Short mmCIF file of C-alpha atoms in Angstrom, two decimals:
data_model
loop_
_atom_site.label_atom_id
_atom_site.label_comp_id
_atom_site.label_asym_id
_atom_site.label_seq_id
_atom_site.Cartn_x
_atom_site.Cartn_y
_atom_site.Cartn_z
CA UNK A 1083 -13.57 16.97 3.01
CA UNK A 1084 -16.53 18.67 3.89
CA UNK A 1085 -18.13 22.01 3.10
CA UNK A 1086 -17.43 23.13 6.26
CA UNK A 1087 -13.77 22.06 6.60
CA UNK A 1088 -13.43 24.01 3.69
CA UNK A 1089 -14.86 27.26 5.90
CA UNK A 1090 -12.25 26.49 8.43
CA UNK A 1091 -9.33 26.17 6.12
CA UNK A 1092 -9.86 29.52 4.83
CA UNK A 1093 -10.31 30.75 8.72
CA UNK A 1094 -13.82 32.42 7.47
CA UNK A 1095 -16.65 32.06 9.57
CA UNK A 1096 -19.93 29.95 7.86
CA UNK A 1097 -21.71 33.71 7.04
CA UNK A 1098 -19.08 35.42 5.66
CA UNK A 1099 -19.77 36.73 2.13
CA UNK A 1100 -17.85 36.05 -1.57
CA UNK A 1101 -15.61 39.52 -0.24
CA UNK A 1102 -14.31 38.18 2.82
CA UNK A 1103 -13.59 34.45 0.97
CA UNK A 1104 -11.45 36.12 -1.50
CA UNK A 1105 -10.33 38.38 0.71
CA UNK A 1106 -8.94 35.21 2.89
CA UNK A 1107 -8.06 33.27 0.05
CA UNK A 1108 -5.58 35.87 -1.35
CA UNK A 1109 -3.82 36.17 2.45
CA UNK A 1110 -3.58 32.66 2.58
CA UNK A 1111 -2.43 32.06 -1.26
CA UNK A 1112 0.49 34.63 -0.37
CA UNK A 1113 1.52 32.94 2.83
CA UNK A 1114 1.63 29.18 1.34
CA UNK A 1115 2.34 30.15 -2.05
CA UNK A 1116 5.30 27.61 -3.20
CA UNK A 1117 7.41 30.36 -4.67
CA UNK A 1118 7.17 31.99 -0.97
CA UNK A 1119 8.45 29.03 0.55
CA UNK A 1120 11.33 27.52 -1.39
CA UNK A 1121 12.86 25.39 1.58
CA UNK A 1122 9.22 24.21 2.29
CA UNK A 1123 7.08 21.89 -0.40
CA UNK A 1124 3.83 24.07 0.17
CA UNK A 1125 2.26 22.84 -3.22
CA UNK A 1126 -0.24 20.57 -1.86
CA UNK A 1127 -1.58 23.09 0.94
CA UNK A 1128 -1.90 25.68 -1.93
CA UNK A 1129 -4.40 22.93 -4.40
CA UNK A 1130 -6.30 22.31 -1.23
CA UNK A 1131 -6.95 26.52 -0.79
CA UNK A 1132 -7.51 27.01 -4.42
CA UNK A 1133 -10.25 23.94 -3.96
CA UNK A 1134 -11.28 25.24 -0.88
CA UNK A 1135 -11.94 28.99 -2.32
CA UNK A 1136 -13.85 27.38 -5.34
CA UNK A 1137 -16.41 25.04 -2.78
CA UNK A 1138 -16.61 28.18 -0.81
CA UNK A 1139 -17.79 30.68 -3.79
CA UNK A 1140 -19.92 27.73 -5.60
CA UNK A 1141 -21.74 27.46 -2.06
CA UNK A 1142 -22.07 31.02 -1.61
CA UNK A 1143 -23.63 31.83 -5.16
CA UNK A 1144 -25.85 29.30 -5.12
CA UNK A 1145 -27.28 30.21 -1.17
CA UNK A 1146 -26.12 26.92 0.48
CA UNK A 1147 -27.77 26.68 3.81
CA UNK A 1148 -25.26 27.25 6.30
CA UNK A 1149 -26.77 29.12 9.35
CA UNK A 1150 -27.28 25.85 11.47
CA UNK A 1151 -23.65 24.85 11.65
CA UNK A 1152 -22.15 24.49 14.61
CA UNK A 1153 -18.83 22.17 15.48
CA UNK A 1154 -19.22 19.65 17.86
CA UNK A 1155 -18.08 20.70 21.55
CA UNK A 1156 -16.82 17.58 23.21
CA UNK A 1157 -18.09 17.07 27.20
CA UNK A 1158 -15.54 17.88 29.75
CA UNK A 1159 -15.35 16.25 33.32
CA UNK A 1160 -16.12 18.84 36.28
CA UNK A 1161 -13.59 20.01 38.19
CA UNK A 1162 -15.21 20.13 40.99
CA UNK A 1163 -15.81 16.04 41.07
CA UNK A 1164 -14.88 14.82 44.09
CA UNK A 1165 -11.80 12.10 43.80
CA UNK A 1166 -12.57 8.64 42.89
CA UNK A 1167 -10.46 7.08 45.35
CA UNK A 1168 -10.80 8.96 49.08
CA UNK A 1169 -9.12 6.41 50.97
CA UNK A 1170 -5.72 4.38 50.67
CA UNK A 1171 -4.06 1.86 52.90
CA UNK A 1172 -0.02 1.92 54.03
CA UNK A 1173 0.08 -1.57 54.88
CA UNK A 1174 -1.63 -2.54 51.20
CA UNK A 1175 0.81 -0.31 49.71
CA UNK A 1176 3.83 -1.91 51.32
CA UNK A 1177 2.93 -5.51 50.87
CA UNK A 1178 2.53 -4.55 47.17
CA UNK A 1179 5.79 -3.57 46.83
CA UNK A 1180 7.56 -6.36 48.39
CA UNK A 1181 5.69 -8.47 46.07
CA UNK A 1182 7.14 -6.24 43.24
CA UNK A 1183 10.58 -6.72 44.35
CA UNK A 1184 10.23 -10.42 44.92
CA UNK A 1185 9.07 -11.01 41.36
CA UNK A 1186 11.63 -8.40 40.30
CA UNK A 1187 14.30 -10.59 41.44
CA UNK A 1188 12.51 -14.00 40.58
CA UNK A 1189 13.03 -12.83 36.61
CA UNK A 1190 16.69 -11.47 37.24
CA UNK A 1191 17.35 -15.36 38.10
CA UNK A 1192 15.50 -17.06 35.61
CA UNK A 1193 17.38 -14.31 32.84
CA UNK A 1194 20.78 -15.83 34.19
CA UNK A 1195 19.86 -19.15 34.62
CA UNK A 1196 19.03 -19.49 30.77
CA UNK A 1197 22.08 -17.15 30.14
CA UNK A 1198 24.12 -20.04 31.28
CA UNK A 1199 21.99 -22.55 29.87
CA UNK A 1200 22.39 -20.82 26.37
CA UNK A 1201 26.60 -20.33 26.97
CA UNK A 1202 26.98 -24.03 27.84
CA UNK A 1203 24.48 -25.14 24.75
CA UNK A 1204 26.74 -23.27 22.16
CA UNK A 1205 30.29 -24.61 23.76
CA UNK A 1206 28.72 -27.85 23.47
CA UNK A 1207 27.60 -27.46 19.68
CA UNK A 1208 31.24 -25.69 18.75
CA UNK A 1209 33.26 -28.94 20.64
CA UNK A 1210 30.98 -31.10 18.69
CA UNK A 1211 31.76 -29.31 15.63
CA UNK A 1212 35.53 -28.94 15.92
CA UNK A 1213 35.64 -32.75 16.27
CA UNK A 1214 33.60 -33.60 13.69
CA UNK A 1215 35.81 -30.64 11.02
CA UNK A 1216 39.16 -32.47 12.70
CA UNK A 1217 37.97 -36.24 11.77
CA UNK A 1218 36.77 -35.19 8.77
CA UNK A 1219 39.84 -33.60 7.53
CA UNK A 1220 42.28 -36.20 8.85
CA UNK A 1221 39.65 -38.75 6.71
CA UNK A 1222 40.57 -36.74 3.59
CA UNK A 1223 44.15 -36.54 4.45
CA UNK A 1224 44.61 -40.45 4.75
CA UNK A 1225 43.14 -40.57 1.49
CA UNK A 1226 45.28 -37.92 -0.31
CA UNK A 1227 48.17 -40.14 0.95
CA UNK A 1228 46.79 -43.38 -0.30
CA UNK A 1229 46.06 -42.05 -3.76
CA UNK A 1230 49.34 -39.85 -3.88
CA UNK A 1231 51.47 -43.49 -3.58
CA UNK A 1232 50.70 -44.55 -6.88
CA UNK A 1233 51.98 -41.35 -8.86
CA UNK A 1234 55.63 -39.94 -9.78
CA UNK A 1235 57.75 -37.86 -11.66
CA UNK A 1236 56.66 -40.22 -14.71
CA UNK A 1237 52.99 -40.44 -14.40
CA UNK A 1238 50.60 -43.01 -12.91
CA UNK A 1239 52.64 -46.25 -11.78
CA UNK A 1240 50.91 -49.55 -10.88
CA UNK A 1241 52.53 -53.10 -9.85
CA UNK A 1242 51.49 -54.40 -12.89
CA UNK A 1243 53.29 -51.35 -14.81
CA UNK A 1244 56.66 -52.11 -12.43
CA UNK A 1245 56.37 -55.74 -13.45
CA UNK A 1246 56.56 -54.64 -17.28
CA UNK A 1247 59.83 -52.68 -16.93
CA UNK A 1248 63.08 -53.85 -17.97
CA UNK A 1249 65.25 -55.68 -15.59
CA UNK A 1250 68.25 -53.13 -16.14
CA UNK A 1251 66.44 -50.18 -15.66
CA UNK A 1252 68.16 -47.81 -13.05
CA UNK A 1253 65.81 -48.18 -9.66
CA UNK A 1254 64.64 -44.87 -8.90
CA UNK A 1255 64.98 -42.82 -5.65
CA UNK A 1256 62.34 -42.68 -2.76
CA UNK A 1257 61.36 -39.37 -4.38
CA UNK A 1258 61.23 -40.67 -7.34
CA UNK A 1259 63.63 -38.05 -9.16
CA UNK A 1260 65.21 -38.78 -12.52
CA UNK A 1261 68.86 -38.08 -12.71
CA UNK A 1262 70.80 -34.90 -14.11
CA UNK A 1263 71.62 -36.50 -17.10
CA UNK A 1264 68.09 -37.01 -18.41
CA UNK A 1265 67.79 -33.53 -18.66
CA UNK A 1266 70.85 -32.75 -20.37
CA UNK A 1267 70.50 -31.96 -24.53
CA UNK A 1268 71.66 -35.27 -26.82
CA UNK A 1269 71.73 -36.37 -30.39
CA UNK A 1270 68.92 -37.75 -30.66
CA UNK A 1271 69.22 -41.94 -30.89
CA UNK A 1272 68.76 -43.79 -33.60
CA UNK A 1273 66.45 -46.12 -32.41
CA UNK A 1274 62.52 -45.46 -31.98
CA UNK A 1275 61.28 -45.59 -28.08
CA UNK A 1276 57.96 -46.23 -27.82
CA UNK A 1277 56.43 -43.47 -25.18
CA UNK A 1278 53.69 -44.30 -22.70
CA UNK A 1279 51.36 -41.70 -21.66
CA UNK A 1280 50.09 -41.59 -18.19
CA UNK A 1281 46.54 -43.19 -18.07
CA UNK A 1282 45.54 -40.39 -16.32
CA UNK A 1283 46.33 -37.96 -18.79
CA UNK A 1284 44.50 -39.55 -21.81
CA UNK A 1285 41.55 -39.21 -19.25
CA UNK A 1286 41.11 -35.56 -18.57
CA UNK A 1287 41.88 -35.01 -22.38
CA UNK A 1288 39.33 -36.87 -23.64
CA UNK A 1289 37.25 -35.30 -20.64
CA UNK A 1290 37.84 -31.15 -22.03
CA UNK A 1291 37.15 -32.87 -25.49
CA UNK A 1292 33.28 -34.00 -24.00
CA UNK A 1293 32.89 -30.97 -22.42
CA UNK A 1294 34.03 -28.64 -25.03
CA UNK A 1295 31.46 -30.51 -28.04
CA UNK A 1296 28.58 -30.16 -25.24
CA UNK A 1297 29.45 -26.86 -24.33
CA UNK A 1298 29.30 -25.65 -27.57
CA UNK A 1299 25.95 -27.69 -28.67
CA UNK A 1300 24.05 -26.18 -25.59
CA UNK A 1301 25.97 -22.58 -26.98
CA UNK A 1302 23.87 -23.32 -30.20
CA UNK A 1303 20.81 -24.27 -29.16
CA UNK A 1304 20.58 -21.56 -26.68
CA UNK A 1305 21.50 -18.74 -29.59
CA UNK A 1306 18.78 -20.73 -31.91
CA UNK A 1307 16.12 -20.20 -29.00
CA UNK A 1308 17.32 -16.37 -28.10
CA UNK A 1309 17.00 -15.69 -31.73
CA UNK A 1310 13.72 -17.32 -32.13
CA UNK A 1311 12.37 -15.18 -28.72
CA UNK A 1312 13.52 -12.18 -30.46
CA UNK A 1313 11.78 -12.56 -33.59
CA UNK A 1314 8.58 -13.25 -31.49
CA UNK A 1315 9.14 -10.07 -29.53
CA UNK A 1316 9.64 -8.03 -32.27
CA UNK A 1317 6.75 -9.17 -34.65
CA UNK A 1318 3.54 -6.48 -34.56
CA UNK A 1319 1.46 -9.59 -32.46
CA UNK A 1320 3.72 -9.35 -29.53
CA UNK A 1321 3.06 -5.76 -28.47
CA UNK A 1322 -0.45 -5.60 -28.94
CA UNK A 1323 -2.24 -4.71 -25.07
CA UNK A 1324 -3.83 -8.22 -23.57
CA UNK A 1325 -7.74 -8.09 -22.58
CA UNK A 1326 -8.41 -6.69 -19.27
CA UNK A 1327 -11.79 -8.90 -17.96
CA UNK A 1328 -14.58 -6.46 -16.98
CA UNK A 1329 -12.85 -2.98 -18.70
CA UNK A 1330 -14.96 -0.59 -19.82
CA UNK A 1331 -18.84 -2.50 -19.13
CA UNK A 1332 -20.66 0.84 -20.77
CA UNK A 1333 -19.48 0.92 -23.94
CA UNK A 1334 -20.26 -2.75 -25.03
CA UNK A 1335 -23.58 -2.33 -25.75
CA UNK A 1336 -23.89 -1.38 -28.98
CA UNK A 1337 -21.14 -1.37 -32.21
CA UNK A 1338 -18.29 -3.29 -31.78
CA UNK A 1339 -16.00 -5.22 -34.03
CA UNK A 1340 -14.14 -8.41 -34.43
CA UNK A 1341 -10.35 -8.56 -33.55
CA UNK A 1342 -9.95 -12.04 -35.68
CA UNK A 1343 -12.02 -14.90 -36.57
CA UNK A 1344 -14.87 -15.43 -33.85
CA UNK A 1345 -17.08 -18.18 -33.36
CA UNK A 1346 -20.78 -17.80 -32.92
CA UNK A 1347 -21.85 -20.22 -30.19
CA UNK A 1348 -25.66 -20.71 -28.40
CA UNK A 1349 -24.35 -20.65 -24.92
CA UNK A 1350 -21.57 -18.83 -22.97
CA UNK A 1351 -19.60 -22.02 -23.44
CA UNK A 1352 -17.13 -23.37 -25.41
CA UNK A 1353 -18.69 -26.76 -25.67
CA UNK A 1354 -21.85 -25.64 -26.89
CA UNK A 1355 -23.07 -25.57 -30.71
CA UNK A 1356 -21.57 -23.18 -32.68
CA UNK A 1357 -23.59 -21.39 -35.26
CA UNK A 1358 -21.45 -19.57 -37.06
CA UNK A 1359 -17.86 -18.09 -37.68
CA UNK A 1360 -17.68 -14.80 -38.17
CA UNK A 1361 -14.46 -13.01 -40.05
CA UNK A 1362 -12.25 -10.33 -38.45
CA UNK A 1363 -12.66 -6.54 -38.94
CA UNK A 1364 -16.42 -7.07 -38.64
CA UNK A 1365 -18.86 -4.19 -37.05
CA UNK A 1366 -22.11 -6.70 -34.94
CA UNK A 1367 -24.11 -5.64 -32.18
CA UNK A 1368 -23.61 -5.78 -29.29
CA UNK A 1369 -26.35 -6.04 -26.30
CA UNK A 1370 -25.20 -7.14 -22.77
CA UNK A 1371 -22.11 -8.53 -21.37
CA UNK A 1372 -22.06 -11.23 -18.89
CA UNK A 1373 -18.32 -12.04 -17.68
CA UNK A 1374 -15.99 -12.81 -20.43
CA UNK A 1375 -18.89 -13.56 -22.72
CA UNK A 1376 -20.65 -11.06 -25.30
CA UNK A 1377 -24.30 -11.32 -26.56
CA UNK A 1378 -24.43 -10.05 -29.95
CA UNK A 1379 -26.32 -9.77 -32.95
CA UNK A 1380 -24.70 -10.85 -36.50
CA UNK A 1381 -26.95 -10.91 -40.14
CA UNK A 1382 -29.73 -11.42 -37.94
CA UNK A 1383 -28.25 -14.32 -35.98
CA UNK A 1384 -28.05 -13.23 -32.09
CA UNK A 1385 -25.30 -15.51 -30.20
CA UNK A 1386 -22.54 -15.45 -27.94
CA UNK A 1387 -18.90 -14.50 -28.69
CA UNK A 1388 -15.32 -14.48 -26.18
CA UNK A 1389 -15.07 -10.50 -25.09
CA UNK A 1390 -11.43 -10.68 -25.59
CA UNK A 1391 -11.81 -11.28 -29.31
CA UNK A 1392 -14.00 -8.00 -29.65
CA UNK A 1393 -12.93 -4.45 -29.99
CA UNK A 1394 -14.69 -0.96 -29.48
CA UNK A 1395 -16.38 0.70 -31.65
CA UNK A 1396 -16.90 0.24 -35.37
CA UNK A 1397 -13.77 -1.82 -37.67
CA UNK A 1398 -13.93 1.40 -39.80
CA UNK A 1399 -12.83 3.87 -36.83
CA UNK A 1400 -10.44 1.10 -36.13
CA UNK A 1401 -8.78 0.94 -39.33
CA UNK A 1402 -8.99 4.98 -39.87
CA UNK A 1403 -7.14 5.46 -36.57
CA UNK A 1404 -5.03 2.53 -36.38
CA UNK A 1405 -6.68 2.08 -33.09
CA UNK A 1406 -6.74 -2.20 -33.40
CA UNK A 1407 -6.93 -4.23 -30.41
CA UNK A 1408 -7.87 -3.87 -26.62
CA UNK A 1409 -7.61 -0.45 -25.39
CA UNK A 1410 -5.45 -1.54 -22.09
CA UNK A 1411 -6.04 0.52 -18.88
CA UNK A 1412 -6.15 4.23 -18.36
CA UNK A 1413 -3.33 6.28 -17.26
CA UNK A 1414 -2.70 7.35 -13.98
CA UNK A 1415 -3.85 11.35 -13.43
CA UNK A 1416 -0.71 13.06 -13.99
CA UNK A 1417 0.81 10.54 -15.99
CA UNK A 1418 3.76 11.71 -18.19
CA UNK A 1419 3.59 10.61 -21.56
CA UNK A 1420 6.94 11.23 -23.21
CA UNK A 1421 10.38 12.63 -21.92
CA UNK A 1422 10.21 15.37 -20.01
CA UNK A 1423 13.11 16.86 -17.70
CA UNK A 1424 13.00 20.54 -16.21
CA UNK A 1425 12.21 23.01 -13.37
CA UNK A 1426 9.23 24.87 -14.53
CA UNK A 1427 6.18 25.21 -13.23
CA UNK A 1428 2.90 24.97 -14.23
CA UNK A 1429 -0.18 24.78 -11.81
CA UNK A 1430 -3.65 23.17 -13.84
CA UNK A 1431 -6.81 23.70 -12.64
CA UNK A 1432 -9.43 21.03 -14.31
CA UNK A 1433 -12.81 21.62 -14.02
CA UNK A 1434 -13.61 19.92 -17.40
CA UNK A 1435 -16.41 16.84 -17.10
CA UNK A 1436 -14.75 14.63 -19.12
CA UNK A 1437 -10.69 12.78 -19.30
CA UNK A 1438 -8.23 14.92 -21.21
CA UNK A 1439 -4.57 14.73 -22.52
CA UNK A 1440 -2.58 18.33 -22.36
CA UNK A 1441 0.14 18.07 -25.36
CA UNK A 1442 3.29 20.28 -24.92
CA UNK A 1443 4.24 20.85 -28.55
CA UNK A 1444 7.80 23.02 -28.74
CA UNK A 1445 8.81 26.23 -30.64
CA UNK A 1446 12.85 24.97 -29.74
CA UNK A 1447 12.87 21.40 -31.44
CA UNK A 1448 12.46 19.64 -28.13
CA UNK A 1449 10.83 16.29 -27.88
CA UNK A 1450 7.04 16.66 -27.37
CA UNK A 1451 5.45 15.44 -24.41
CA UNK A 1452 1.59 15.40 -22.81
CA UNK A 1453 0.27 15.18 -19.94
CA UNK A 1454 -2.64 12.86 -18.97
CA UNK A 1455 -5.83 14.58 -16.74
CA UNK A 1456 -8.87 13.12 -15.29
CA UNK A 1457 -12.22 14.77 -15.00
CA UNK A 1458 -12.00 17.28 -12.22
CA UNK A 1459 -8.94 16.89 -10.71
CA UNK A 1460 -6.28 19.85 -10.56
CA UNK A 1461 -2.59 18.68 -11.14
CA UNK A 1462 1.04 20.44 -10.11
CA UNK A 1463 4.02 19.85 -13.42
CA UNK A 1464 6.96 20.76 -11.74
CA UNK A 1465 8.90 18.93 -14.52
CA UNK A 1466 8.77 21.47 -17.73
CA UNK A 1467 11.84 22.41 -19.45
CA UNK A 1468 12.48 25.47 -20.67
CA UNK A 1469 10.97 27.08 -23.58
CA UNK A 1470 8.57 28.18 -25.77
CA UNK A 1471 5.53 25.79 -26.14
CA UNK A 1472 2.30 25.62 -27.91
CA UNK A 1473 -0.72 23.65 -25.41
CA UNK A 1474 -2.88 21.57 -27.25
CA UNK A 1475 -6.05 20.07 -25.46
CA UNK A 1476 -7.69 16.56 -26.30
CA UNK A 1477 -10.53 15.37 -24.30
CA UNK A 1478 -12.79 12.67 -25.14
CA UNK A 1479 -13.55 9.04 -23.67
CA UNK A 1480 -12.14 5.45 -23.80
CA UNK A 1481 -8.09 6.00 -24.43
CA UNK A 1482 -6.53 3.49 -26.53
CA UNK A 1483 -2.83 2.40 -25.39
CA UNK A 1484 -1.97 1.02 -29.17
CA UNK A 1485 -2.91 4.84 -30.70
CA UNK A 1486 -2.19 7.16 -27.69
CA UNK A 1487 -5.96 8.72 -28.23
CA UNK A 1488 -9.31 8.43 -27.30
CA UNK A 1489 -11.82 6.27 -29.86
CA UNK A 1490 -14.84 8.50 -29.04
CA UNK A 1491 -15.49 12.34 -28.72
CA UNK A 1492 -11.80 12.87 -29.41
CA UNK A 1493 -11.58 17.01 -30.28
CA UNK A 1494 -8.61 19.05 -30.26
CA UNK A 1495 -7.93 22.76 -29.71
CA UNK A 1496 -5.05 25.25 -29.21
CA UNK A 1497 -5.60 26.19 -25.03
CA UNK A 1498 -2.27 28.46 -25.43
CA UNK A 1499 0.01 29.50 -28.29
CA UNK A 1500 3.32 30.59 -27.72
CA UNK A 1501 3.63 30.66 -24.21
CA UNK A 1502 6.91 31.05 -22.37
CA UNK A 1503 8.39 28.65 -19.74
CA UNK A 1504 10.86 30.32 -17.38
CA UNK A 1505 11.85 30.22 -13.55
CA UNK A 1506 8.11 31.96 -13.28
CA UNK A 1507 5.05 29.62 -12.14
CA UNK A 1508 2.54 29.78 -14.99
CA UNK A 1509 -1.12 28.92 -14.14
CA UNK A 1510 -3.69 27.25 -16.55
CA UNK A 1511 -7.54 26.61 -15.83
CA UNK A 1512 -9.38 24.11 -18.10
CA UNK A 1513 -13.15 24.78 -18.27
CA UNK A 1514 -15.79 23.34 -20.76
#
């Protein structure tokens, strides 16, 4: 948005001095101030006056040149044009409308014809499918029936099992039915009967006994492999940040480190010589980058190296901070780092020149949180519990994901002790 857009949204003409843009700004904060409009989310209209006021005064105190704007007045037609078309025809106008209504009518036809077209396609597709559905049931049927002869009361009967029984055995009924007597309780007999298990039977036993040793092999080597992921995931290699290609191109030149053992080669490529191998935790120097290769200079030796196996900075900041590995990409502006549920408000405005983390320490025991800022850019927390809080601000360059803190220029200092948060807005302003 423009300096002038700026003018406009604080309804100030171009001239008007630092009194009447305060003046302005303060009738305008208390008409779209968000505590003045709680059915209405005014929050963003207010950032975009409070920037607007600040353009405003910084182009005032330091005698912008303004006196030659104008806005840009769009051309209107005349009214007193005479009318593009002076003369019209009846005739013309009624043959055009009988050619309307005959192609009017033409598409009312066509929609009914394929209407019926569609109707008689989808009867034809649902009498087609009902026969197929009735054959293929009455298939399945017939061979229900087939199979369904050679079973009884007894089991699984073939010829060659009727051919095997004895001569005097009692025939049995169409049904197949034993008689009452079979079920009634007897001594048992003396002699040993030999029983015969259906075939079918010994089948699906021996079937749940296959199934049940696979199920429970595939139950073990599935527990083996969880157990083996979750070691993985919970070693100190699995959670380190992957390399980003192409993060951070500035601060390669000059002292880096080695993450682990890195070969020395004579080209950006794999395939050329190596010269040497050089151990982890190992400050070289570093001149230019050139994709995912590094040129760098080791005991006098200048080479190429992988970027992802070199960190920032020097192995002793590394190892002092605990700040080993990739540094991962940059929070969001705004980003919440921690837990942080409430109502309170607190309204930033950043005008520092460099990235910055806000840290919300508590007097009450409650879980500190921060809040990540980028250079410049005001920010809204709506989410503050309430409390009593002590503001801490960090700034400095390059944030590291694995420490939660910036590897260079990293300074802290106390912004605001003891300050109360309540159902009142509070209002900071960062400067250098």
């Amino acid at each position: 948005m423009s300096l002038i857009d700026d003018y406009r949204l604080l309804e100030i003409p171009t001239h008007a001095s630092a009194h009447e843009a305060k003046t302005a700004f303060r009738r305008l904060a208390r008409l779209y101030h968000p505590d003045k409009n709680p059915g209405i989310d005014t929050t963003e209209h207010f950032q975009r006056l409070q920037a607007a006021y600040q353009n405003v005064l910084d182009a005032i105190k330091t005698n912008t040149p303004n006196t030659n704007w104008k806005p840009y007045q769009f051309t209107q037609a005349s009214a007193t044009h005479a009318p593009r078309y002076a003369h019209y025809s009846s005739s013309s106008d009624k043959e055009q409308a009988a050619f309307i209504k005959e192609r009017q009518q033409a598409y009312e036809e066509m929609k009914r014809n394929s209407a019926q077209q569609e109707k008689t396609r989808n009867e034809a597709i649902k009498n087609a499918r009902n026969t197929f559905n009735e054959k293929r049931v009455k298939a399945l049927y017939e061979e229900a029936f087939k199979a369904s002869k050679g079973f009884s009361s007894k089991g699984f009967h073939s010829e060659e099992h009727k051919e095997r029984q004895p001569e005097d055995a009692a025939p049995f009924t169409q049904f197949d039915i034993p008689p009452y007597d079979n079920f009634v309780d007897e001594p048992a007999p003396s002699a040993h009967y030999s029983v015969k298990k259906p075939i079918r039977l010994h089948a699906a036993k021996a079937a749940f006994r296959t199934v049940t040793y696979l199920a429970c092999f595939a139950a073990g080597i599935y527990a083996t492999l969880y157990w083996q992921d979750s070691a993985q995931s919970n070693s100190p290699e699995s959670h380190t940040t992957p390399y980003i290609s192409g993060l951070y191109p500035q601060y390669r030149s000059g002292i880096n480190y080695t993450l682990v053992n890195t070969k020395l080669f004579a080209e950006p490529d794999t395939n050329t010589k190596q010269l040497i191998s050089i151990p982890a935790l190992v400050d070289l120097q570093g001149i230019k980058e050139q994709g995912d290769w590094l040129t760098v200079r080791y005991q006098g030796i200048s080479g190429w190296v992988q970027a992802q196996d070199i960190g920032f900075g020097s192995a002793q900041n590394a190892l002092e901070t605990g700040c080993i590995g990739q540094p991962g990409i940059a929070p969001r502006h705004g980003q919440l780092m921690g837990s942080a549920t409430g109502h309170s408000r607190l309204r930033i405005l950043n005008q520092l020149q460099q990235t910055s983390i806000l840290q919300f320490q508590s007097y009450d025991g409650l879980p500190p949180f921060s809040i990540y800022l980028r250079a410049g850019q005001a920010y809204a927390a709506n989410f503050i519990p309430r409390g009593r809080y002590r503001l801490v601000l960090e700034t400095g360059s390059l944030y590291h994901q694995a420490c939660n803190q910036f590897l260079f220029n990293d300074t802290n200092q106390v912004v605001l002790n003891d300050v109360e948060f309540a159902s009142t807005e509070q209002s900071l302003t960062l400067r250098n």
